[in-house]
Short mmCIF file of N, CA and C in Angstrom, two decimals:
data_model
loop_
_atom_site.label_atom_id
_atom_site.label_comp_id
_atom_site.label_asym_id
_atom_site.label_seq_id
_atom_site.Cartn_x
_atom_site.Cartn_y
_atom_site.Cartn_z
N UNK A 1 -37.81 11.04 -6.87
CA UNK A 1 -36.57 11.36 -7.57
C UNK A 1 -36.91 11.61 -9.03
N UNK A 2 -36.44 12.75 -9.53
CA UNK A 2 -36.70 13.15 -10.90
C UNK A 2 -35.83 12.34 -11.87
N UNK A 3 -36.36 12.10 -13.07
CA UNK A 3 -35.60 11.41 -14.10
C UNK A 3 -35.19 12.42 -15.17
N UNK A 4 -33.90 12.57 -15.37
CA UNK A 4 -33.35 13.47 -16.38
C UNK A 4 -32.43 12.66 -17.28
N UNK A 5 -31.94 13.27 -18.36
CA UNK A 5 -30.98 12.58 -19.22
C UNK A 5 -29.75 12.22 -18.40
N UNK A 6 -29.45 10.94 -18.34
CA UNK A 6 -28.34 10.48 -17.54
C UNK A 6 -27.07 10.35 -18.37
N UNK A 7 -25.97 10.62 -17.73
CA UNK A 7 -24.65 10.48 -18.30
C UNK A 7 -24.23 9.02 -18.19
N UNK A 8 -23.57 8.49 -19.20
CA UNK A 8 -22.98 7.15 -19.09
C UNK A 8 -21.61 7.18 -19.73
N UNK A 9 -20.58 6.82 -18.96
CA UNK A 9 -19.21 6.81 -19.46
C UNK A 9 -18.56 5.46 -19.19
N UNK A 10 -17.78 4.99 -20.15
CA UNK A 10 -16.94 3.81 -19.98
C UNK A 10 -15.51 4.28 -20.16
N UNK A 11 -14.72 4.23 -19.08
CA UNK A 11 -13.36 4.77 -19.09
C UNK A 11 -12.34 3.68 -18.83
N UNK A 12 -11.16 3.89 -19.36
CA UNK A 12 -10.05 2.96 -19.13
C UNK A 12 -9.02 3.63 -18.22
N UNK A 13 -8.24 2.82 -17.54
CA UNK A 13 -7.12 3.30 -16.73
C UNK A 13 -5.93 3.48 -17.67
N UNK A 14 -5.55 4.73 -17.90
CA UNK A 14 -4.42 5.03 -18.78
C UNK A 14 -3.14 5.29 -17.99
N UNK A 15 -3.20 5.12 -16.67
CA UNK A 15 -2.07 5.45 -15.81
C UNK A 15 -1.21 4.26 -15.43
N UNK A 16 -1.80 3.08 -15.37
CA UNK A 16 -1.08 1.85 -15.03
C UNK A 16 -1.41 0.80 -16.08
N UNK A 17 -0.46 -0.08 -16.39
CA UNK A 17 -0.73 -1.10 -17.41
C UNK A 17 -1.80 -2.09 -16.94
N UNK A 18 -2.59 -2.54 -17.89
CA UNK A 18 -3.62 -3.53 -17.59
C UNK A 18 -3.01 -4.92 -17.63
N UNK A 19 -3.30 -5.72 -16.61
CA UNK A 19 -2.90 -7.13 -16.64
C UNK A 19 -4.15 -8.01 -16.55
N UNK A 20 -5.01 -7.74 -15.58
CA UNK A 20 -6.27 -8.46 -15.44
C UNK A 20 -7.15 -7.73 -14.45
N UNK A 21 -8.43 -8.06 -14.47
CA UNK A 21 -9.39 -7.55 -13.48
C UNK A 21 -9.93 -8.75 -12.73
N UNK A 22 -9.89 -8.70 -11.41
CA UNK A 22 -10.39 -9.84 -10.66
C UNK A 22 -11.64 -9.55 -9.83
N UNK A 23 -12.11 -8.28 -9.86
CA UNK A 23 -13.36 -8.02 -9.16
C UNK A 23 -14.00 -6.71 -9.62
N UNK A 24 -15.32 -6.70 -9.51
CA UNK A 24 -16.12 -5.51 -9.76
C UNK A 24 -16.50 -4.92 -8.42
N UNK A 25 -16.53 -3.59 -8.34
CA UNK A 25 -16.97 -2.94 -7.12
C UNK A 25 -18.12 -1.99 -7.45
N UNK A 26 -19.34 -2.35 -7.05
CA UNK A 26 -20.46 -1.43 -7.23
C UNK A 26 -20.37 -0.30 -6.20
N UNK A 27 -20.46 0.94 -6.69
CA UNK A 27 -20.24 2.12 -5.85
C UNK A 27 -21.36 3.12 -6.07
N UNK A 28 -21.81 3.77 -5.02
CA UNK A 28 -22.76 4.88 -5.10
C UNK A 28 -22.01 6.15 -4.70
N UNK A 29 -22.15 7.21 -5.50
CA UNK A 29 -21.46 8.48 -5.25
C UNK A 29 -22.44 9.62 -5.49
N UNK A 30 -22.13 10.80 -4.91
CA UNK A 30 -23.05 11.93 -5.08
C UNK A 30 -22.32 13.25 -5.16
N UNK A 31 -22.86 14.11 -6.01
CA UNK A 31 -22.55 15.53 -5.96
C UNK A 31 -23.59 16.11 -5.01
N UNK A 32 -23.13 16.66 -3.90
CA UNK A 32 -24.01 17.17 -2.86
C UNK A 32 -23.96 18.69 -2.87
N UNK A 33 -25.13 19.31 -2.82
CA UNK A 33 -25.21 20.77 -2.79
C UNK A 33 -26.14 21.20 -1.68
N UNK A 34 -26.00 22.47 -1.26
CA UNK A 34 -26.94 23.02 -0.29
C UNK A 34 -27.68 24.20 -0.93
N UNK A 35 -28.62 24.75 -0.21
CA UNK A 35 -29.45 25.82 -0.77
C UNK A 35 -28.71 27.15 -0.92
N UNK A 36 -27.49 27.24 -0.39
CA UNK A 36 -26.68 28.44 -0.56
C UNK A 36 -25.71 28.31 -1.74
N UNK A 37 -25.75 27.18 -2.44
CA UNK A 37 -24.92 27.00 -3.62
C UNK A 37 -23.58 26.33 -3.38
N UNK A 38 -23.31 25.90 -2.15
CA UNK A 38 -22.06 25.18 -1.86
C UNK A 38 -22.16 23.74 -2.33
N UNK A 39 -21.02 23.18 -2.73
CA UNK A 39 -20.91 21.77 -3.09
C UNK A 39 -20.01 21.10 -2.05
N UNK A 40 -20.29 19.84 -1.76
CA UNK A 40 -19.56 19.12 -0.71
C UNK A 40 -18.86 17.90 -1.29
N UNK A 41 -17.59 17.75 -0.94
CA UNK A 41 -16.74 16.66 -1.40
C UNK A 41 -15.95 16.13 -0.21
N UNK A 42 -15.19 15.08 -0.45
CA UNK A 42 -14.24 14.61 0.56
C UNK A 42 -12.83 14.79 0.02
N UNK A 43 -11.92 15.09 0.94
CA UNK A 43 -10.50 15.13 0.62
C UNK A 43 -9.90 13.89 1.28
N UNK A 44 -9.09 13.18 0.49
CA UNK A 44 -8.40 11.99 1.00
C UNK A 44 -6.90 12.19 0.87
N UNK A 45 -6.20 11.88 1.95
CA UNK A 45 -4.73 11.86 1.95
C UNK A 45 -4.35 10.39 1.92
N UNK A 46 -3.72 9.96 0.84
CA UNK A 46 -3.36 8.55 0.68
C UNK A 46 -1.85 8.40 0.65
N UNK A 47 -1.39 7.32 1.22
CA UNK A 47 0.01 6.91 1.11
C UNK A 47 0.00 5.39 1.01
N UNK A 48 -0.23 4.91 -0.21
CA UNK A 48 -0.40 3.47 -0.43
C UNK A 48 0.15 3.11 -1.80
N UNK A 49 -0.29 1.99 -2.37
CA UNK A 49 0.23 1.56 -3.66
C UNK A 49 -0.01 2.57 -4.77
N UNK A 50 -0.99 3.48 -4.60
CA UNK A 50 -1.26 4.52 -5.58
C UNK A 50 -0.31 5.72 -5.43
N UNK A 51 0.43 5.77 -4.35
CA UNK A 51 1.38 6.86 -4.12
C UNK A 51 0.99 7.69 -2.91
N UNK A 52 1.79 8.70 -2.65
CA UNK A 52 1.53 9.63 -1.55
C UNK A 52 0.85 10.85 -2.19
N UNK A 53 -0.48 10.90 -2.11
CA UNK A 53 -1.26 11.93 -2.81
C UNK A 53 -2.39 12.46 -1.93
N UNK A 54 -2.81 13.68 -2.24
CA UNK A 54 -3.97 14.29 -1.64
C UNK A 54 -4.95 14.55 -2.77
N UNK A 55 -6.20 14.11 -2.60
CA UNK A 55 -7.18 14.12 -3.67
C UNK A 55 -8.51 14.69 -3.24
N UNK A 56 -9.30 15.11 -4.21
CA UNK A 56 -10.70 15.46 -4.02
C UNK A 56 -11.52 14.35 -4.67
N UNK A 57 -12.66 14.05 -4.07
CA UNK A 57 -13.54 13.02 -4.63
C UNK A 57 -14.95 13.29 -4.14
N UNK A 58 -15.92 12.86 -4.95
CA UNK A 58 -17.29 12.93 -4.46
C UNK A 58 -17.43 11.96 -3.30
N UNK A 59 -18.35 12.25 -2.43
CA UNK A 59 -18.61 11.36 -1.31
C UNK A 59 -19.34 10.13 -1.82
N UNK A 60 -19.05 9.00 -1.21
CA UNK A 60 -19.72 7.76 -1.59
C UNK A 60 -18.86 6.58 -1.25
N UNK A 61 -19.35 5.42 -1.62
CA UNK A 61 -18.61 4.20 -1.33
C UNK A 61 -19.35 2.98 -1.82
N UNK A 62 -18.84 1.85 -1.40
CA UNK A 62 -19.36 0.57 -1.85
C UNK A 62 -20.81 0.33 -1.48
N UNK A 63 -21.51 -0.29 -2.41
CA UNK A 63 -22.90 -0.71 -2.18
C UNK A 63 -22.84 -2.07 -1.50
N UNK A 64 -23.43 -2.17 -0.31
CA UNK A 64 -23.37 -3.41 0.45
C UNK A 64 -24.40 -4.42 -0.06
N UNK A 65 -24.15 -5.73 0.15
CA UNK A 65 -25.12 -6.74 -0.29
C UNK A 65 -26.52 -6.46 0.26
N UNK A 66 -27.52 -6.55 -0.59
CA UNK A 66 -28.90 -6.32 -0.19
C UNK A 66 -29.30 -4.85 -0.17
N UNK A 67 -28.38 -3.96 -0.49
CA UNK A 67 -28.63 -2.52 -0.45
C UNK A 67 -28.83 -2.01 -1.88
N UNK A 68 -29.78 -1.09 -2.07
CA UNK A 68 -29.93 -0.44 -3.37
C UNK A 68 -28.90 0.68 -3.47
N UNK A 69 -28.58 1.14 -4.68
CA UNK A 69 -27.67 2.28 -4.79
C UNK A 69 -28.19 3.51 -4.06
N UNK A 70 -29.51 3.71 -4.07
CA UNK A 70 -30.11 4.86 -3.39
C UNK A 70 -29.93 4.74 -1.87
N UNK A 71 -30.14 3.56 -1.32
CA UNK A 71 -29.91 3.35 0.11
C UNK A 71 -28.44 3.56 0.45
N UNK A 72 -27.57 3.06 -0.43
CA UNK A 72 -26.12 3.17 -0.18
C UNK A 72 -25.68 4.63 -0.16
N UNK A 73 -26.17 5.45 -1.11
CA UNK A 73 -25.68 6.82 -1.14
C UNK A 73 -26.17 7.61 0.07
N UNK A 74 -27.40 7.38 0.48
CA UNK A 74 -27.90 8.08 1.68
C UNK A 74 -27.09 7.68 2.91
N UNK A 75 -26.74 6.40 3.03
CA UNK A 75 -25.92 5.92 4.15
C UNK A 75 -24.51 6.52 4.08
N UNK A 76 -23.89 6.46 2.90
CA UNK A 76 -22.53 6.98 2.74
C UNK A 76 -22.44 8.47 3.04
N UNK A 77 -23.45 9.23 2.63
CA UNK A 77 -23.42 10.68 2.88
C UNK A 77 -23.57 10.98 4.37
N UNK A 78 -24.34 10.16 5.08
CA UNK A 78 -24.42 10.33 6.54
C UNK A 78 -23.07 10.01 7.18
N UNK A 79 -22.43 8.91 6.72
CA UNK A 79 -21.17 8.49 7.30
C UNK A 79 -20.03 9.48 7.01
N UNK A 80 -19.87 9.85 5.75
CA UNK A 80 -18.70 10.65 5.35
C UNK A 80 -18.87 12.14 5.54
N UNK A 81 -20.07 12.66 5.30
CA UNK A 81 -20.30 14.10 5.41
C UNK A 81 -21.11 14.47 6.66
N UNK A 82 -21.70 13.49 7.31
CA UNK A 82 -22.61 13.78 8.42
C UNK A 82 -23.87 14.45 7.91
N UNK A 83 -24.21 14.20 6.65
CA UNK A 83 -25.32 14.91 6.00
C UNK A 83 -26.55 14.03 5.87
N UNK A 84 -27.67 14.63 6.23
CA UNK A 84 -28.97 14.05 5.88
C UNK A 84 -29.33 14.71 4.56
N UNK A 85 -29.62 13.89 3.54
CA UNK A 85 -29.80 14.42 2.19
C UNK A 85 -31.07 13.90 1.54
N UNK A 86 -31.41 14.56 0.46
CA UNK A 86 -32.54 14.15 -0.40
C UNK A 86 -31.96 13.93 -1.79
N UNK A 87 -32.26 12.78 -2.39
CA UNK A 87 -31.83 12.53 -3.76
C UNK A 87 -32.71 13.34 -4.70
N UNK A 88 -32.08 14.18 -5.52
CA UNK A 88 -32.80 14.99 -6.49
C UNK A 88 -32.99 14.21 -7.78
N UNK A 89 -31.89 13.60 -8.27
CA UNK A 89 -31.96 12.80 -9.49
C UNK A 89 -30.72 11.94 -9.60
N UNK A 90 -30.79 10.98 -10.48
CA UNK A 90 -29.61 10.19 -10.81
C UNK A 90 -28.89 10.94 -11.91
N UNK A 91 -27.59 11.15 -11.73
CA UNK A 91 -26.78 11.83 -12.73
C UNK A 91 -26.32 10.88 -13.83
N UNK A 92 -26.09 9.63 -13.46
CA UNK A 92 -25.66 8.65 -14.44
C UNK A 92 -24.74 7.61 -13.84
N UNK A 93 -24.05 6.92 -14.73
CA UNK A 93 -23.15 5.84 -14.32
C UNK A 93 -21.82 5.98 -15.04
N UNK A 94 -20.76 5.62 -14.32
CA UNK A 94 -19.43 5.64 -14.90
C UNK A 94 -18.76 4.30 -14.57
N UNK A 95 -18.33 3.62 -15.62
CA UNK A 95 -17.55 2.40 -15.48
C UNK A 95 -16.09 2.79 -15.67
N UNK A 96 -15.25 2.48 -14.68
CA UNK A 96 -13.83 2.76 -14.81
C UNK A 96 -13.02 1.68 -14.12
N UNK A 97 -11.71 1.75 -14.27
CA UNK A 97 -10.84 0.69 -13.78
C UNK A 97 -9.70 1.27 -12.97
N UNK A 98 -9.27 0.49 -11.97
CA UNK A 98 -8.02 0.74 -11.26
C UNK A 98 -7.14 -0.47 -11.55
N UNK A 99 -6.35 -0.39 -12.64
CA UNK A 99 -5.51 -1.52 -13.06
C UNK A 99 -4.54 -1.96 -11.98
N UNK A 100 -4.05 -1.00 -11.20
CA UNK A 100 -3.05 -1.30 -10.17
C UNK A 100 -3.57 -2.31 -9.15
N UNK A 101 -4.87 -2.26 -8.85
CA UNK A 101 -5.45 -3.19 -7.88
C UNK A 101 -6.44 -4.15 -8.55
N UNK A 102 -6.40 -4.21 -9.88
CA UNK A 102 -7.18 -5.18 -10.67
C UNK A 102 -8.68 -5.05 -10.45
N UNK A 103 -9.16 -3.80 -10.32
CA UNK A 103 -10.57 -3.58 -9.97
C UNK A 103 -11.31 -2.81 -11.06
N UNK A 104 -12.53 -3.25 -11.29
CA UNK A 104 -13.47 -2.56 -12.17
C UNK A 104 -14.48 -1.85 -11.25
N UNK A 105 -14.58 -0.54 -11.36
CA UNK A 105 -15.52 0.26 -10.56
C UNK A 105 -16.78 0.51 -11.37
N UNK A 106 -17.92 0.28 -10.78
CA UNK A 106 -19.21 0.57 -11.42
C UNK A 106 -19.89 1.62 -10.54
N UNK A 107 -19.70 2.89 -10.92
CA UNK A 107 -20.14 4.03 -10.12
C UNK A 107 -21.52 4.51 -10.54
N UNK A 108 -22.44 4.58 -9.59
CA UNK A 108 -23.76 5.17 -9.80
C UNK A 108 -23.74 6.55 -9.14
N UNK A 109 -23.95 7.60 -9.93
CA UNK A 109 -23.86 8.97 -9.41
C UNK A 109 -25.23 9.60 -9.25
N UNK A 110 -25.39 10.35 -8.15
CA UNK A 110 -26.63 11.04 -7.82
C UNK A 110 -26.35 12.51 -7.52
N UNK A 111 -27.35 13.31 -7.73
CA UNK A 111 -27.33 14.71 -7.29
C UNK A 111 -28.19 14.75 -6.05
N UNK A 112 -27.62 15.22 -4.94
CA UNK A 112 -28.33 15.21 -3.65
C UNK A 112 -28.30 16.59 -3.01
N UNK A 113 -29.43 16.97 -2.44
CA UNK A 113 -29.55 18.23 -1.69
C UNK A 113 -29.31 17.92 -0.21
N UNK A 114 -28.41 18.67 0.39
CA UNK A 114 -28.14 18.54 1.82
C UNK A 114 -29.28 19.20 2.59
N UNK A 115 -29.86 18.48 3.52
CA UNK A 115 -30.94 19.01 4.35
C UNK A 115 -30.42 19.46 5.71
N UNK A 116 -29.43 18.74 6.22
CA UNK A 116 -28.81 19.11 7.50
C UNK A 116 -27.49 18.37 7.64
N UNK A 117 -26.66 18.88 8.55
CA UNK A 117 -25.36 18.26 8.82
C UNK A 117 -25.24 17.95 10.29
N UNK A 118 -24.61 16.83 10.58
CA UNK A 118 -24.34 16.42 11.96
C UNK A 118 -22.97 15.77 12.00
N UNK A 119 -22.81 14.82 12.90
CA UNK A 119 -21.54 14.13 13.08
C UNK A 119 -21.30 13.12 11.97
N UNK A 120 -20.04 13.01 11.54
CA UNK A 120 -19.67 11.97 10.59
C UNK A 120 -19.52 10.65 11.35
N UNK A 121 -19.50 9.56 10.61
CA UNK A 121 -19.35 8.24 11.21
C UNK A 121 -18.42 7.43 10.31
N UNK A 122 -17.14 7.84 10.25
CA UNK A 122 -16.17 7.18 9.40
C UNK A 122 -15.70 5.88 10.02
N UNK A 123 -15.41 4.91 9.15
CA UNK A 123 -14.86 3.66 9.65
C UNK A 123 -13.43 3.89 10.11
N UNK A 124 -12.93 2.98 10.91
CA UNK A 124 -11.54 3.07 11.38
C UNK A 124 -10.57 3.09 10.20
N UNK A 125 -10.85 2.28 9.16
CA UNK A 125 -9.99 2.24 7.98
C UNK A 125 -10.02 3.58 7.24
N UNK A 126 -11.20 4.20 7.09
CA UNK A 126 -11.29 5.49 6.42
C UNK A 126 -10.48 6.55 7.17
N UNK A 127 -10.55 6.51 8.49
CA UNK A 127 -9.79 7.47 9.29
C UNK A 127 -8.29 7.21 9.20
N UNK A 128 -7.89 5.94 9.32
CA UNK A 128 -6.48 5.57 9.36
C UNK A 128 -5.82 5.65 7.98
N UNK A 129 -6.46 5.08 6.97
CA UNK A 129 -5.82 4.95 5.66
C UNK A 129 -6.03 6.16 4.74
N UNK A 130 -7.15 6.86 4.89
CA UNK A 130 -7.45 7.92 3.93
C UNK A 130 -7.55 9.31 4.55
N UNK A 131 -7.60 9.40 5.88
CA UNK A 131 -7.65 10.70 6.56
C UNK A 131 -8.69 11.61 5.91
N UNK A 132 -9.90 11.09 5.74
CA UNK A 132 -10.96 11.83 5.04
C UNK A 132 -11.35 13.10 5.79
N UNK A 133 -11.56 14.16 5.04
CA UNK A 133 -12.10 15.40 5.59
C UNK A 133 -13.10 15.96 4.58
N UNK A 134 -13.93 16.86 5.04
CA UNK A 134 -14.99 17.44 4.22
C UNK A 134 -14.50 18.72 3.55
N UNK A 135 -14.80 18.85 2.27
CA UNK A 135 -14.51 20.08 1.52
C UNK A 135 -15.83 20.74 1.15
N UNK A 136 -15.97 22.01 1.41
CA UNK A 136 -17.13 22.81 0.98
C UNK A 136 -16.60 23.82 -0.02
N UNK A 137 -17.02 23.69 -1.28
CA UNK A 137 -16.45 24.48 -2.36
C UNK A 137 -17.53 25.06 -3.26
N UNK A 138 -17.18 26.12 -3.98
CA UNK A 138 -18.03 26.57 -5.08
C UNK A 138 -17.75 25.65 -6.26
N UNK A 139 -18.58 25.73 -7.26
CA UNK A 139 -18.37 24.93 -8.46
C UNK A 139 -16.99 25.23 -9.07
N UNK A 140 -16.64 26.50 -9.23
CA UNK A 140 -15.36 26.89 -9.82
C UNK A 140 -14.20 26.36 -8.99
N UNK A 141 -14.29 26.46 -7.67
CA UNK A 141 -13.23 25.94 -6.80
C UNK A 141 -13.10 24.43 -6.95
N UNK A 142 -14.23 23.73 -7.08
CA UNK A 142 -14.19 22.27 -7.22
C UNK A 142 -13.51 21.87 -8.53
N UNK A 143 -13.86 22.53 -9.62
CA UNK A 143 -13.21 22.23 -10.91
C UNK A 143 -11.71 22.45 -10.79
N UNK A 144 -11.31 23.58 -10.21
CA UNK A 144 -9.88 23.87 -10.04
C UNK A 144 -9.19 22.81 -9.18
N UNK A 145 -9.86 22.35 -8.13
CA UNK A 145 -9.27 21.35 -7.24
C UNK A 145 -9.08 20.01 -7.96
N UNK A 146 -10.08 19.59 -8.76
CA UNK A 146 -9.91 18.37 -9.55
C UNK A 146 -8.73 18.53 -10.52
N UNK A 147 -8.63 19.68 -11.15
CA UNK A 147 -7.53 19.92 -12.10
C UNK A 147 -6.19 19.91 -11.38
N UNK A 148 -6.12 20.49 -10.18
CA UNK A 148 -4.88 20.49 -9.40
C UNK A 148 -4.48 19.06 -9.02
N UNK A 149 -5.44 18.29 -8.57
CA UNK A 149 -5.16 16.92 -8.14
C UNK A 149 -4.80 16.01 -9.31
N UNK A 150 -5.14 16.40 -10.53
CA UNK A 150 -4.82 15.61 -11.71
C UNK A 150 -3.31 15.59 -12.01
N UNK A 151 -2.53 16.26 -11.18
CA UNK A 151 -1.07 16.19 -11.32
C UNK A 151 -0.55 14.81 -10.91
N UNK A 152 -1.33 14.07 -10.14
CA UNK A 152 -0.94 12.71 -9.76
C UNK A 152 -1.65 11.70 -10.66
N UNK A 153 -1.11 10.51 -10.74
CA UNK A 153 -1.70 9.47 -11.59
C UNK A 153 -3.11 9.11 -11.13
N UNK A 154 -3.29 8.86 -9.83
CA UNK A 154 -4.62 8.53 -9.33
C UNK A 154 -5.56 9.73 -9.48
N UNK A 155 -5.04 10.93 -9.24
CA UNK A 155 -5.84 12.14 -9.41
C UNK A 155 -6.36 12.29 -10.83
N UNK A 156 -5.53 11.89 -11.83
CA UNK A 156 -5.98 11.94 -13.23
C UNK A 156 -7.13 10.97 -13.46
N UNK A 157 -7.05 9.77 -12.88
CA UNK A 157 -8.15 8.81 -13.04
C UNK A 157 -9.44 9.33 -12.41
N UNK A 158 -9.32 9.91 -11.22
CA UNK A 158 -10.51 10.42 -10.54
C UNK A 158 -11.09 11.61 -11.29
N UNK A 159 -10.25 12.53 -11.74
CA UNK A 159 -10.74 13.70 -12.48
C UNK A 159 -11.41 13.26 -13.79
N UNK A 160 -10.84 12.28 -14.47
CA UNK A 160 -11.42 11.75 -15.71
C UNK A 160 -12.84 11.24 -15.46
N UNK A 161 -13.04 10.63 -14.30
CA UNK A 161 -14.34 10.06 -13.95
C UNK A 161 -15.31 11.12 -13.44
N UNK A 162 -14.81 12.04 -12.60
CA UNK A 162 -15.71 12.91 -11.86
C UNK A 162 -15.98 14.27 -12.50
N UNK A 163 -15.07 14.82 -13.27
CA UNK A 163 -15.35 16.12 -13.87
C UNK A 163 -16.56 16.10 -14.80
N UNK A 164 -16.73 15.09 -15.66
CA UNK A 164 -17.95 15.07 -16.48
C UNK A 164 -19.23 15.01 -15.64
N UNK A 165 -19.16 14.31 -14.52
CA UNK A 165 -20.32 14.22 -13.62
C UNK A 165 -20.59 15.58 -12.98
N UNK A 166 -19.52 16.26 -12.56
CA UNK A 166 -19.67 17.59 -11.97
C UNK A 166 -20.25 18.57 -12.99
N UNK A 167 -19.78 18.50 -14.24
CA UNK A 167 -20.33 19.37 -15.29
C UNK A 167 -21.82 19.11 -15.48
N UNK A 168 -22.22 17.84 -15.47
CA UNK A 168 -23.64 17.49 -15.64
C UNK A 168 -24.45 18.01 -14.45
N UNK A 169 -23.92 17.87 -13.25
CA UNK A 169 -24.61 18.38 -12.06
C UNK A 169 -24.81 19.89 -12.17
N UNK A 170 -23.79 20.60 -12.63
CA UNK A 170 -23.89 22.06 -12.78
C UNK A 170 -24.96 22.44 -13.80
N UNK A 171 -25.06 21.69 -14.90
CA UNK A 171 -26.11 21.95 -15.90
C UNK A 171 -27.49 21.85 -15.26
N UNK A 172 -27.69 20.81 -14.47
CA UNK A 172 -28.98 20.60 -13.81
C UNK A 172 -29.26 21.71 -12.80
N UNK A 173 -28.26 22.00 -11.97
CA UNK A 173 -28.44 23.05 -10.96
C UNK A 173 -28.71 24.41 -11.61
N UNK A 174 -28.00 24.70 -12.69
CA UNK A 174 -28.18 26.00 -13.36
C UNK A 174 -29.50 26.09 -14.13
N UNK A 175 -30.06 24.94 -14.50
CA UNK A 175 -31.33 24.94 -15.23
C UNK A 175 -32.53 25.08 -14.29
N UNK A 176 -32.27 24.90 -12.99
CA UNK A 176 -33.37 24.96 -12.02
C UNK A 176 -34.13 23.66 -11.90
N UNK A 177 -33.65 22.58 -12.55
CA UNK A 177 -34.34 21.30 -12.50
C UNK A 177 -34.25 20.63 -11.13
N UNK A 178 -33.43 21.18 -10.23
CA UNK A 178 -33.29 20.63 -8.88
C UNK A 178 -34.35 21.14 -7.92
N UNK A 179 -35.22 22.01 -8.35
CA UNK A 179 -36.21 22.62 -7.46
C UNK A 179 -37.36 21.69 -7.15
#
C-alpha cells in the first residue's frame, strides 16, 4: 500500500443539537474504482430516527474487535459490493459525530481498486433497515449525487464527511499515483 499525503478532518454535527456522546465507532470506508474509471458506492434508503431519506455513501462499516482497518475494509467491500479489491493507499481519517444517536464516528478512508465482483453478503439488518444497493457512477455523477442528497439533514452530514475524501481520491486517480 502506497503512502501519500493523507487527509484529516474533524467535523461537528451541525444538524442536531449536541447533548452528549456515549460511544465511539471505529469505521473503515473506501472510495472504490475500477480500471474503466467507474466509482462504486452504496445507496441506502432509511426510515428511522434520522428521517425518511435516500442517501449515497462510500462502502464500509464498523471495524470488529481484533480486526485492523485494512482487514475491515476488504471484508466490508466483499459484503456490501461483492468486490474483491486491492488497497491502493490510505486517503485519510475523518472524525465526525451523529448527535442524534450520541455517536462519535472515527472513519479510516482508503482508495481501493476493484479486481472482480461477485455476490454481496449483506446482513439481515442491512437488508431490512437500509435496503442497500450498489451505485456505479462517474466522478461527476457521484459529486452531483452527494450534493442532491445534502437536501436532507443526514445527507448534509454525510456529504460534509465524504466529499473532501472523494476530491482527494480524484486527485490521486488523476495524478496516476494509483498505478
